Amino acid sequence: MSEFFIELFSEEIPAGLQRNSRNVLLENFQNLFEEKKILFKKSSSFSTPNRLIILFEGLSKEITQKAEEIKGPNVNAPDKAIEGFLRSNQIDKKDLFIKKIEKGEFYFFKKPSNKTNTIDLLQEYTPLILDKLQWKKSMIWGNYNLSWARPLKSILAVFGNKCLDFKFHHLISSNTTFIDKEFEDKKKYLKLLKAIKISSINQV
């Protein structure tokens, strides 16, 4: 079991915007883990004027997906429907078999069991989840096309003491963060960062 920790550090954002967005972001990760059958013990979200934080504790390191039969179009469906099913599942027509159920005869294929590392899935889906986040008020700055409540400065993302490696618009995830000298919950926050072994903390 491991922890997944992500911190989005930005210029100061109004409290109302932070609370709403952190709840939406947490829910989107929870939905992903439910869809992918990733177990975890506890999930939390926090925010300060400069940072939005998501934490999952006791997250399984590996996902085992059991073999299953995937139902496709009816055997009398148009060729386009069958081609779309093949394309979306990345299979060939030779992989299909016909099975009769209550509603008629349908194409099926057997999806084999496989194992996926949770960190690989997080690296793939985290930027997609961040991109779906809609702010009630947002802005674009500089030459970037990222729309965020205030300019986003850095993304700290770790899983099981390993840094996640992904790109989100002009930013690359890392295992470092920034602490304001006057950050009021600094001691408590530093204790949390130490517990998950963040490699570098810079003063701003």
mmCIF file with all atom_site columns, C-alpha atoms in Angstrom:
data_model
loop_
_atom_site.group_PDB
_atom_site.id
_atom_site.type_symbol
_atom_site.label_atom_id
_atom_site.label_alt_id
_atom_site.label_comp_id
_atom_site.label_asym_id
_atom_site.label_entity_id
_atom_site.label_seq_id
_atom_site.pdbx_PDB_ins_code
_atom_site.Cartn_x
_atom_site.Cartn_y
_atom_site.Cartn_z
_atom_site.occupancy
_atom_site.B_iso_or_equiv
_atom_site.pdbx_formal_charge
_atom_site.auth_seq_id
_atom_site.auth_comp_id
_atom_site.auth_asym_id
_atom_site.auth_atom_id
_atom_site.pdbx_PDB_model_num
ATOM 1   C CA . MET A 1 1   ? 0.000   0.000   0.000   1.00 0.00 ? 1   MET A CA 1
ATOM 2   C CA . SER A 1 2   ? 1.201   3.532   -0.801  1.00 0.00 ? 2   SER A CA 1
ATOM 3   C CA . GLU A 1 3   ? 0.210   7.186   -0.628  1.00 0.00 ? 3   GLU A CA 1
ATOM 4   C CA . PHE A 1 4   ? -0.701  9.355   -3.603  1.00 0.00 ? 4   PHE A CA 1
ATOM 5   C CA . PHE A 1 5   ? -0.063  13.055  -2.954  1.00 0.00 ? 5   PHE A CA 1
ATOM 6   C CA . ILE A 1 6   ? -0.541  15.915  -5.387  1.00 0.00 ? 6   ILE A CA 1
ATOM 7   C CA . GLU A 1 7   ? -0.091  19.625  -4.686  1.00 0.00 ? 7   GLU A CA 1
ATOM 8   C CA . LEU A 1 8   ? -0.981  22.350  -7.197  1.00 0.00 ? 8   LEU A CA 1
ATOM 9   C CA . PHE A 1 9   ? 0.914   25.508  -6.249  1.00 0.00 ? 9   PHE A CA 1
ATOM 10  C CA . SER A 1 10  ? -0.293  28.792  -7.730  1.00 0.00 ? 10  SER A CA 1
ATOM 11  C CA . GLU A 1 11  ? -0.656  32.477  -7.118  1.00 0.00 ? 11  GLU A CA 1
ATOM 12  C CA . GLU A 1 12  ? -3.247  33.283  -4.456  1.00 0.00 ? 12  GLU A CA 1
ATOM 13  C CA . ILE A 1 13  ? -6.742  31.986  -5.244  1.00 0.00 ? 13  ILE A CA 1
ATOM 14  C CA . PRO A 1 14  ? -9.965  33.090  -3.471  1.00 0.00 ? 14  PRO A CA 1
ATOM 15  C CA . ALA A 1 15  ? -11.032 30.589  -0.781  1.00 0.00 ? 15  ALA A CA 1
ATOM 16  C CA . GLY A 1 16  ? -14.414 29.880  -2.378  1.00 0.00 ? 16  GLY A CA 1
ATOM 17  C CA . LEU A 1 17  ? -12.854 28.834  -5.654  1.00 0.00 ? 17  LEU A CA 1
ATOM 18  C CA . GLN A 1 18  ? -10.311 26.626  -3.877  1.00 0.00 ? 18  GLN A CA 1
ATOM 19  C CA . ARG A 1 19  ? -12.908 24.752  -1.788  1.00 0.00 ? 19  ARG A CA 1
ATOM 20  C CA . ASN A 1 20  ? -15.129 23.942  -4.736  1.00 0.00 ? 20  ASN A CA 1
ATOM 21  C CA . SER A 1 21  ? -12.265 22.856  -6.998  1.00 0.00 ? 21  SER A CA 1
ATOM 22  C CA . ARG A 1 22  ? -10.531 20.670  -4.438  1.00 0.00 ? 22  ARG A CA 1
ATOM 23  C CA . ASN A 1 23  ? -13.801 18.784  -3.830  1.00 0.00 ? 23  ASN A CA 1
ATOM 24  C CA . VAL A 1 24  ? -14.364 18.286  -7.566  1.00 0.00 ? 24  VAL A CA 1
ATOM 25  C CA . LEU A 1 25  ? -10.766 17.162  -8.059  1.00 0.00 ? 25  LEU A CA 1
ATOM 26  C CA . LEU A 1 26  ? -10.985 14.677  -5.185  1.00 0.00 ? 26  LEU A CA 1
ATOM 27  C CA . GLU A 1 27  ? -14.244 13.275  -6.560  1.00 0.00 ? 27  GLU A CA 1
ATOM 28  C CA . ASN A 1 28  ? -12.732 12.873  -10.042 1.00 0.00 ? 28  ASN A CA 1
ATOM 29  C CA . PHE A 1 29  ? -9.820  10.853  -8.646  1.00 0.00 ? 29  PHE A CA 1
ATOM 30  C CA . GLN A 1 30  ? -12.221 8.762   -6.554  1.00 0.00 ? 30  GLN A CA 1
ATOM 31  C CA . ASN A 1 31  ? -14.269 8.033   -9.683  1.00 0.00 ? 31  ASN A CA 1
ATOM 32  C CA . LEU A 1 32  ? -11.115 7.008   -11.559 1.00 0.00 ? 32  LEU A CA 1
ATOM 33  C CA . PHE A 1 33  ? -10.068 4.622   -8.800  1.00 0.00 ? 33  PHE A CA 1
ATOM 34  C CA . GLU A 1 34  ? -13.558 3.137   -8.642  1.00 0.00 ? 34  GLU A CA 1
ATOM 35  C CA . GLU A 1 35  ? -13.622 2.662   -12.420 1.00 0.00 ? 35  GLU A CA 1
ATOM 36  C CA . LYS A 1 36  ? -10.171 1.056   -12.459 1.00 0.00 ? 36  LYS A CA 1
ATOM 37  C CA . LYS A 1 37  ? -10.884 -0.946  -9.282  1.00 0.00 ? 37  LYS A CA 1
ATOM 38  C CA . ILE A 1 38  ? -8.017  0.628   -7.343  1.00 0.00 ? 38  ILE A CA 1
ATOM 39  C CA . LEU A 1 39  ? -8.516  0.199   -3.602  1.00 0.00 ? 39  LEU A CA 1
ATOM 40  C CA . PHE A 1 40  ? -7.554  2.816   -1.009  1.00 0.00 ? 40  PHE A CA 1
ATOM 41  C CA . LYS A 1 41  ? -8.115  3.323   2.736   1.00 0.00 ? 41  LYS A CA 1
ATOM 42  C CA . LYS A 1 42  ? -8.622  7.074   3.039   1.00 0.00 ? 42  LYS A CA 1
ATOM 43  C CA . SER A 1 43  ? -8.888  10.165  0.839   1.00 0.00 ? 43  SER A CA 1
ATOM 44  C CA . SER A 1 44  ? -8.590  13.857  1.776   1.00 0.00 ? 44  SER A CA 1
ATOM 45  C CA . SER A 1 45  ? -8.449  17.271  0.149   1.00 0.00 ? 45  SER A CA 1
ATOM 46  C CA . PHE A 1 46  ? -6.973  20.498  1.531   1.00 0.00 ? 46  PHE A CA 1
ATOM 47  C CA . SER A 1 47  ? -6.378  24.015  0.300   1.00 0.00 ? 47  SER A CA 1
ATOM 48  C CA . THR A 1 48  ? -4.620  27.229  1.236   1.00 0.00 ? 48  THR A CA 1
ATOM 49  C CA . PRO A 1 49  ? -4.619  30.495  -0.737  1.00 0.00 ? 49  PRO A CA 1
ATOM 50  C CA . ASN A 1 50  ? -1.660  29.204  -2.799  1.00 0.00 ? 50  ASN A CA 1
ATOM 51  C CA . ARG A 1 51  ? -2.132  25.469  -2.955  1.00 0.00 ? 51  ARG A CA 1
ATOM 52  C CA . LEU A 1 52  ? -4.674  22.774  -3.687  1.00 0.00 ? 52  LEU A CA 1
ATOM 53  C CA . ILE A 1 53  ? -3.842  19.365  -2.227  1.00 0.00 ? 53  ILE A CA 1
ATOM 54  C CA . ILE A 1 54  ? -5.190  15.854  -2.748  1.00 0.00 ? 54  ILE A CA 1
ATOM 55  C CA . LEU A 1 55  ? -4.071  12.891  -0.622  1.00 0.00 ? 55  LEU A CA 1
ATOM 56  C CA . PHE A 1 56  ? -4.967  9.204   -0.919  1.00 0.00 ? 56  PHE A CA 1
ATOM 57  C CA . GLU A 1 57  ? -3.677  6.813   1.735   1.00 0.00 ? 57  GLU A CA 1
ATOM 58  C CA . GLY A 1 58  ? -3.356  3.040   1.579   1.00 0.00 ? 58  GLY A CA 1
ATOM 59  C CA . LEU A 1 59  ? -3.565  2.908   -2.211  1.00 0.00 ? 59  LEU A CA 1
ATOM 60  C CA . SER A 1 60  ? -2.902  -0.466  -3.846  1.00 0.00 ? 60  SER A CA 1
ATOM 61  C CA . LYS A 1 61  ? 0.326   -0.514  -5.866  1.00 0.00 ? 61  LYS A CA 1
ATOM 62  C CA . GLU A 1 62  ? -0.963  -2.863  -8.535  1.00 0.00 ? 62  GLU A CA 1
ATOM 63  C CA . ILE A 1 63  ? -4.298  -3.433  -10.258 1.00 0.00 ? 63  ILE A CA 1
ATOM 64  C CA . THR A 1 64  ? -5.331  -6.935  -11.288 1.00 0.00 ? 64  THR A CA 1
ATOM 65  C CA . GLN A 1 65  ? -8.079  -6.948  -13.889 1.00 0.00 ? 65  GLN A CA 1
ATOM 66  C CA . LYS A 1 66  ? -9.878  -10.273 -14.210 1.00 0.00 ? 66  LYS A CA 1
ATOM 67  C CA . ALA A 1 67  ? -10.668 -11.832 -17.567 1.00 0.00 ? 67  ALA A CA 1
ATOM 68  C CA . GLU A 1 68  ? -14.147 -10.879 -18.763 1.00 0.00 ? 68  GLU A CA 1
ATOM 69  C CA . GLU A 1 69  ? -16.446 -11.105 -21.746 1.00 0.00 ? 69  GLU A CA 1
ATOM 70  C CA . ILE A 1 70  ? -17.099 -7.742  -23.412 1.00 0.00 ? 70  ILE A CA 1
ATOM 71  C CA . LYS A 1 71  ? -20.403 -7.404  -25.239 1.00 0.00 ? 71  LYS A CA 1
ATOM 72  C CA . GLY A 1 72  ? -20.364 -5.738  -28.652 1.00 0.00 ? 72  GLY A CA 1
ATOM 73  C CA . PRO A 1 73  ? -22.928 -4.872  -31.325 1.00 0.00 ? 73  PRO A CA 1
ATOM 74  C CA . ASN A 1 74  ? -25.736 -7.097  -32.548 1.00 0.00 ? 74  ASN A CA 1
ATOM 75  C CA . VAL A 1 75  ? -24.663 -9.424  -35.390 1.00 0.00 ? 75  VAL A CA 1
ATOM 76  C CA . ASN A 1 76  ? -26.997 -7.473  -37.708 1.00 0.00 ? 76  ASN A CA 1
ATOM 77  C CA . ALA A 1 77  ? -25.539 -4.092  -36.761 1.00 0.00 ? 77  ALA A CA 1
ATOM 78  C CA . PRO A 1 78  ? -24.043 -1.869  -39.518 1.00 0.00 ? 78  PRO A CA 1
ATOM 79  C CA . ASP A 1 79  ? -20.386 -2.433  -40.397 1.00 0.00 ? 79  ASP A CA 1
ATOM 80  C CA . LYS A 1 80  ? -19.508 0.981   -38.977 1.00 0.00 ? 80  LYS A CA 1
ATOM 81  C CA . ALA A 1 81  ? -20.784 -0.026  -35.527 1.00 0.00 ? 81  ALA A CA 1
ATOM 82  C CA . ILE A 1 82  ? -18.717 -3.222  -35.584 1.00 0.00 ? 82  ILE A CA 1
ATOM 83  C CA . GLU A 1 83  ? -15.624 -1.378  -36.824 1.00 0.00 ? 83  GLU A CA 1
ATOM 84  C CA . GLY A 1 84  ? -16.035 1.195   -34.056 1.00 0.00 ? 84  GLY A CA 1
ATOM 85  C CA . PHE A 1 85  ? -16.246 -1.562  -31.435 1.00 0.00 ? 85  PHE A CA 1
ATOM 86  C CA . LEU A 1 86  ? -13.089 -3.207  -32.801 1.00 0.00 ? 86  LEU A CA 1
ATOM 87  C CA . ARG A 1 87  ? -11.247 0.115   -32.868 1.00 0.00 ? 87  ARG A CA 1
ATOM 88  C CA . SER A 1 88  ? -12.252 1.205   -29.352 1.00 0.00 ? 88  SER A CA 1
ATOM 89  C CA . ASN A 1 89  ? -11.093 -2.133  -27.913 1.00 0.00 ? 89  ASN A CA 1
ATOM 90  C CA . GLN A 1 90  ? -8.004  -2.393  -30.149 1.00 0.00 ? 90  GLN A CA 1
ATOM 91  C CA . ILE A 1 91  ? -8.884  -5.856  -31.454 1.00 0.00 ? 91  ILE A CA 1
ATOM 92  C CA . ASP A 1 92  ? -9.414  -7.570  -34.831 1.00 0.00 ? 92  ASP A CA 1
ATOM 93  C CA . LYS A 1 93  ? -12.616 -9.178  -36.105 1.00 0.00 ? 93  LYS A CA 1
ATOM 94  C CA . LYS A 1 94  ? -11.028 -12.612 -35.692 1.00 0.00 ? 94  LYS A CA 1
ATOM 95  C CA . ASP A 1 95  ? -11.051 -11.983 -31.918 1.00 0.00 ? 95  ASP A CA 1
ATOM 96  C CA . LEU A 1 96  ? -14.864 -11.840 -31.874 1.00 0.00 ? 96  LEU A CA 1
ATOM 97  C CA . PHE A 1 97  ? -17.270 -14.683 -31.193 1.00 0.00 ? 97  PHE A CA 1
ATOM 98  C CA . ILE A 1 98  ? -21.064 -14.790 -31.426 1.00 0.00 ? 98  ILE A CA 1
ATOM 99  C CA . LYS A 1 99  ? -23.162 -15.422 -28.352 1.00 0.00 ? 99  LYS A CA 1
ATOM 100 C CA . LYS A 1 100 ? -26.945 -15.673 -28.073 1.00 0.00 ? 100 LYS A CA 1
ATOM 101 C CA . ILE A 1 101 ? -28.568 -13.831 -25.175 1.00 0.00 ? 101 ILE A CA 1
ATOM 102 C CA . GLU A 1 102 ? -32.153 -12.777 -24.375 1.00 0.00 ? 102 GLU A CA 1
ATOM 103 C CA . LYS A 1 103 ? -32.024 -9.789  -26.740 1.00 0.00 ? 103 LYS A CA 1
ATOM 104 C CA . GLY A 1 104 ? -30.615 -11.752 -29.656 1.00 0.00 ? 104 GLY A CA 1
ATOM 105 C CA . GLU A 1 105 ? -27.209 -12.687 -31.071 1.00 0.00 ? 105 GLU A CA 1
ATOM 106 C CA . PHE A 1 106 ? -24.328 -10.348 -30.307 1.00 0.00 ? 106 PHE A CA 1
ATOM 107 C CA . TYR A 1 107 ? -20.604 -10.148 -30.912 1.00 0.00 ? 107 TYR A CA 1
ATOM 108 C CA . PHE A 1 108 ? -18.415 -10.664 -27.858 1.00 0.00 ? 108 PHE A CA 1
ATOM 109 C CA . PHE A 1 109 ? -14.718 -10.858 -27.196 1.00 0.00 ? 109 PHE A CA 1
ATOM 110 C CA . LYS A 1 110 ? -12.847 -12.214 -24.204 1.00 0.00 ? 110 LYS A CA 1
ATOM 111 C CA . LYS A 1 111 ? -10.655 -9.636  -22.528 1.00 0.00 ? 111 LYS A CA 1
ATOM 112 C CA . PRO A 1 112 ? -7.747  -11.450 -20.843 1.00 0.00 ? 112 PRO A CA 1
ATOM 113 C CA . SER A 1 113 ? -6.669  -10.750 -17.271 1.00 0.00 ? 113 SER A CA 1
ATOM 114 C CA . ASN A 1 114 ? -3.787  -8.358  -16.814 1.00 0.00 ? 114 ASN A CA 1
ATOM 115 C CA . LYS A 1 115 ? -1.888  -6.418  -14.177 1.00 0.00 ? 115 LYS A CA 1
ATOM 116 C CA . THR A 1 116 ? -1.197  -2.686  -14.236 1.00 0.00 ? 116 THR A CA 1
ATOM 117 C CA . ASN A 1 117 ? 1.055   -0.654  -11.962 1.00 0.00 ? 117 ASN A CA 1
ATOM 118 C CA . THR A 1 118 ? -0.910  2.108   -10.236 1.00 0.00 ? 118 THR A CA 1
ATOM 119 C CA . ILE A 1 119 ? 1.882   4.629   -10.814 1.00 0.00 ? 119 ILE A CA 1
ATOM 120 C CA . ASP A 1 120 ? 1.642   4.088   -14.583 1.00 0.00 ? 120 ASP A CA 1
ATOM 121 C CA . LEU A 1 121 ? -2.090  4.697   -14.494 1.00 0.00 ? 121 LEU A CA 1
ATOM 122 C CA . LEU A 1 122 ? -1.641  7.857   -12.376 1.00 0.00 ? 122 LEU A CA 1
ATOM 123 C CA . GLN A 1 123 ? 0.922   9.245   -14.799 1.00 0.00 ? 123 GLN A CA 1
ATOM 124 C CA . GLU A 1 124 ? -1.485  8.697   -17.677 1.00 0.00 ? 124 GLU A CA 1
ATOM 125 C CA . TYR A 1 125 ? -4.697  9.966   -16.097 1.00 0.00 ? 125 TYR A CA 1
ATOM 126 C CA . THR A 1 126 ? -3.616  12.766  -13.717 1.00 0.00 ? 126 THR A CA 1
ATOM 127 C CA . PRO A 1 127 ? -3.055  15.382  -16.466 1.00 0.00 ? 127 PRO A CA 1
ATOM 128 C CA . LEU A 1 128 ? -6.394  14.373  -18.022 1.00 0.00 ? 128 LEU A CA 1
ATOM 129 C CA . ILE A 1 129 ? -8.184  14.878  -14.700 1.00 0.00 ? 129 ILE A CA 1
ATOM 130 C CA . LEU A 1 130 ? -6.480  18.240  -14.169 1.00 0.00 ? 130 LEU A CA 1
ATOM 131 C CA . ASP A 1 131 ? -7.513  19.331  -17.649 1.00 0.00 ? 131 ASP A CA 1
ATOM 132 C CA . LYS A 1 132 ? -11.166 18.588  -16.856 1.00 0.00 ? 132 LYS A CA 1
ATOM 133 C CA . LEU A 1 133 ? -11.181 20.905  -13.829 1.00 0.00 ? 133 LEU A CA 1
ATOM 134 C CA . GLN A 1 134 ? -13.505 23.836  -14.520 1.00 0.00 ? 134 GLN A CA 1
ATOM 135 C CA . TRP A 1 135 ? -13.086 27.019  -12.487 1.00 0.00 ? 135 TRP A CA 1
ATOM 136 C CA . LYS A 1 136 ? -16.008 29.401  -11.981 1.00 0.00 ? 136 LYS A CA 1
ATOM 137 C CA . LYS A 1 137 ? -13.557 32.165  -12.834 1.00 0.00 ? 137 LYS A CA 1
ATOM 138 C CA . SER A 1 138 ? -10.294 31.530  -14.671 1.00 0.00 ? 138 SER A CA 1
ATOM 139 C CA . MET A 1 139 ? -7.532  33.284  -16.566 1.00 0.00 ? 139 MET A CA 1
ATOM 140 C CA . ILE A 1 140 ? -4.828  32.665  -19.180 1.00 0.00 ? 140 ILE A CA 1
ATOM 141 C CA . TRP A 1 141 ? -1.420  34.258  -18.671 1.00 0.00 ? 141 TRP A CA 1
ATOM 142 C CA . GLY A 1 142 ? 1.796   34.783  -20.589 1.00 0.00 ? 142 GLY A CA 1
ATOM 143 C CA . ASN A 1 143 ? 2.148   32.740  -23.770 1.00 0.00 ? 143 ASN A CA 1
ATOM 144 C CA . TYR A 1 144 ? 0.468   29.690  -22.220 1.00 0.00 ? 144 TYR A CA 1
ATOM 145 C CA . ASN A 1 145 ? -2.934  28.260  -23.127 1.00 0.00 ? 145 ASN A CA 1
ATOM 146 C CA . LEU A 1 146 ? -3.686  26.844  -19.674 1.00 0.00 ? 146 LEU A CA 1
ATOM 147 C CA . SER A 1 147 ? -6.840  28.290  -18.125 1.00 0.00 ? 147 SER A CA 1
ATOM 148 C CA . TRP A 1 148 ? -6.610  28.316  -14.305 1.00 0.00 ? 148 TRP A CA 1
ATOM 149 C CA . ALA A 1 149 ? -8.044  30.443  -11.487 1.00 0.00 ? 149 ALA A CA 1
ATOM 150 C CA . ARG A 1 150 ? -4.645  32.103  -11.024 1.00 0.00 ? 150 ARG A CA 1
ATOM 151 C CA . PRO A 1 151 ? -1.240  31.378  -12.628 1.00 0.00 ? 151 PRO A CA 1
ATOM 152 C CA . LEU A 1 152 ? -0.217  27.810  -11.797 1.00 0.00 ? 152 LEU A CA 1
ATOM 153 C CA . LYS A 1 153 ? 3.446   27.660  -10.753 1.00 0.00 ? 153 LYS A CA 1
ATOM 154 C CA . SER A 1 154 ? 4.258   24.027  -9.995  1.00 0.00 ? 154 SER A CA 1
ATOM 155 C CA . ILE A 1 155 ? 2.862   20.522  -9.573  1.00 0.00 ? 155 ILE A CA 1
ATOM 156 C CA . LEU A 1 156 ? 4.167   18.225  -6.868  1.00 0.00 ? 156 LEU A CA 1
ATOM 157 C CA . ALA A 1 157 ? 3.041   14.624  -7.464  1.00 0.00 ? 157 ALA A CA 1
ATOM 158 C CA . VAL A 1 158 ? 4.332   11.491  -5.732  1.00 0.00 ? 158 VAL A CA 1
ATOM 159 C CA . PHE A 1 159 ? 3.182   7.915   -5.311  1.00 0.00 ? 159 PHE A CA 1
ATOM 160 C CA . GLY A 1 160 ? 4.843   5.540   -2.887  1.00 0.00 ? 160 GLY A CA 1
ATOM 161 C CA . ASN A 1 161 ? 7.784   7.970   -2.447  1.00 0.00 ? 161 ASN A CA 1
ATOM 162 C CA . LYS A 1 162 ? 8.319   8.026   -6.209  1.00 0.00 ? 162 LYS A CA 1
ATOM 163 C CA . CYS A 1 163 ? 7.886   11.126  -8.321  1.00 0.00 ? 163 CYS A CA 1
ATOM 164 C CA . LEU A 1 164 ? 5.178   10.939  -10.976 1.00 0.00 ? 164 LEU A CA 1
ATOM 165 C CA . ASP A 1 165 ? 6.488   11.842  -14.416 1.00 0.00 ? 165 ASP A CA 1
ATOM 166 C CA . PHE A 1 166 ? 3.946   13.711  -16.532 1.00 0.00 ? 166 PHE A CA 1
ATOM 167 C CA . LYS A 1 167 ? 3.471   17.013  -18.346 1.00 0.00 ? 167 LYS A CA 1
ATOM 168 C CA . PHE A 1 168 ? 0.499   19.302  -17.847 1.00 0.00 ? 168 PHE A CA 1
ATOM 169 C CA . HIS A 1 169 ? 0.537   22.081  -20.447 1.00 0.00 ? 169 HIS A CA 1
ATOM 170 C CA . HIS A 1 170 ? 3.834   23.962  -19.789 1.00 0.00 ? 170 HIS A CA 1
ATOM 171 C CA . LEU A 1 171 ? 4.485   22.338  -16.392 1.00 0.00 ? 171 LEU A CA 1
ATOM 172 C CA . ILE A 1 172 ? 6.309   19.096  -15.592 1.00 0.00 ? 172 ILE A CA 1
ATOM 173 C CA . SER A 1 173 ? 5.481   17.271  -12.359 1.00 0.00 ? 173 SER A CA 1
ATOM 174 C CA . SER A 1 174 ? 8.195   16.985  -9.719  1.00 0.00 ? 174 SER A CA 1
ATOM 175 C CA . ASN A 1 175 ? 8.808   15.994  -6.088  1.00 0.00 ? 175 ASN A CA 1
ATOM 176 C CA . THR A 1 176 ? 9.631   19.526  -4.911  1.00 0.00 ? 176 THR A CA 1
ATOM 177 C CA . THR A 1 177 ? 7.479   22.296  -3.505  1.00 0.00 ? 177 THR A CA 1
ATOM 178 C CA . PHE A 1 178 ? 7.582   25.874  -2.226  1.00 0.00 ? 178 PHE A CA 1
ATOM 179 C CA . ILE A 1 179 ? 6.829   27.120  1.287   1.00 0.00 ? 179 ILE A CA 1
ATOM 180 C CA . ASP A 1 180 ? 6.069   30.754  2.085   1.00 0.00 ? 180 ASP A CA 1
ATOM 181 C CA . LYS A 1 181 ? 8.088   32.045  5.043   1.00 0.00 ? 181 LYS A CA 1
ATOM 182 C CA . GLU A 1 182 ? 4.840   33.219  6.624   1.00 0.00 ? 182 GLU A CA 1
ATOM 183 C CA . PHE A 1 183 ? 2.816   30.123  5.773   1.00 0.00 ? 183 PHE A CA 1
ATOM 184 C CA . GLU A 1 184 ? 0.688   29.778  8.930   1.00 0.00 ? 184 GLU A CA 1
ATOM 185 C CA . ASP A 1 185 ? 0.430   25.960  8.985   1.00 0.00 ? 185 ASP A CA 1
ATOM 186 C CA . LYS A 1 186 ? 4.046   25.510  8.013   1.00 0.00 ? 186 LYS A CA 1
ATOM 187 C CA . LYS A 1 187 ? 5.104   23.164  10.841  1.00 0.00 ? 187 LYS A CA 1
ATOM 188 C CA . LYS A 1 188 ? 2.141   20.847  10.371  1.00 0.00 ? 188 LYS A CA 1
ATOM 189 C CA . TYR A 1 189 ? 2.536   20.879  6.596   1.00 0.00 ? 189 TYR A CA 1
ATOM 190 C CA . LEU A 1 190 ? 6.280   20.253  6.734   1.00 0.00 ? 190 LEU A CA 1
ATOM 191 C CA . LYS A 1 191 ? 5.610   17.279  8.994   1.00 0.00 ? 191 LYS A CA 1
ATOM 192 C CA . LEU A 1 192 ? 3.231   15.852  6.363   1.00 0.00 ? 192 LEU A CA 1
ATOM 193 C CA . LEU A 1 193 ? 5.738   16.432  3.559   1.00 0.00 ? 193 LEU A CA 1
ATOM 194 C CA . LYS A 1 194 ? 8.474   14.778  5.596   1.00 0.00 ? 194 LYS A CA 1
ATOM 195 C CA . ALA A 1 195 ? 6.222   11.756  6.176   1.00 0.00 ? 195 ALA A CA 1
ATOM 196 C CA . ILE A 1 196 ? 5.797   11.224  2.429   1.00 0.00 ? 196 ILE A CA 1
ATOM 197 C CA . LYS A 1 197 ? 9.489   12.036  1.821   1.00 0.00 ? 197 LYS A CA 1
ATOM 198 C CA . ILE A 1 198 ? 9.265   15.075  -0.450  1.00 0.00 ? 198 ILE A CA 1
ATOM 199 C CA . SER A 1 199 ? 12.784  15.566  -1.743  1.00 0.00 ? 199 SER A CA 1
ATOM 200 C CA . SER A 1 200 ? 13.102  19.367  -1.758  1.00 0.00 ? 200 SER A CA 1
ATOM 201 C CA . ILE A 1 201 ? 11.300  22.310  -0.151  1.00 0.00 ? 201 ILE A CA 1
ATOM 202 C CA . ASN A 1 202 ? 12.127  25.820  -1.326  1.00 0.00 ? 202 ASN A CA 1
ATOM 203 C CA . GLN A 1 203 ? 11.412  29.042  0.558   1.00 0.00 ? 203 GLN A CA 1
ATOM 204 C CA . VAL A 1 204 ? 9.562   31.834  -1.335  1.00 0.00 ? 204 VAL A CA 1
#
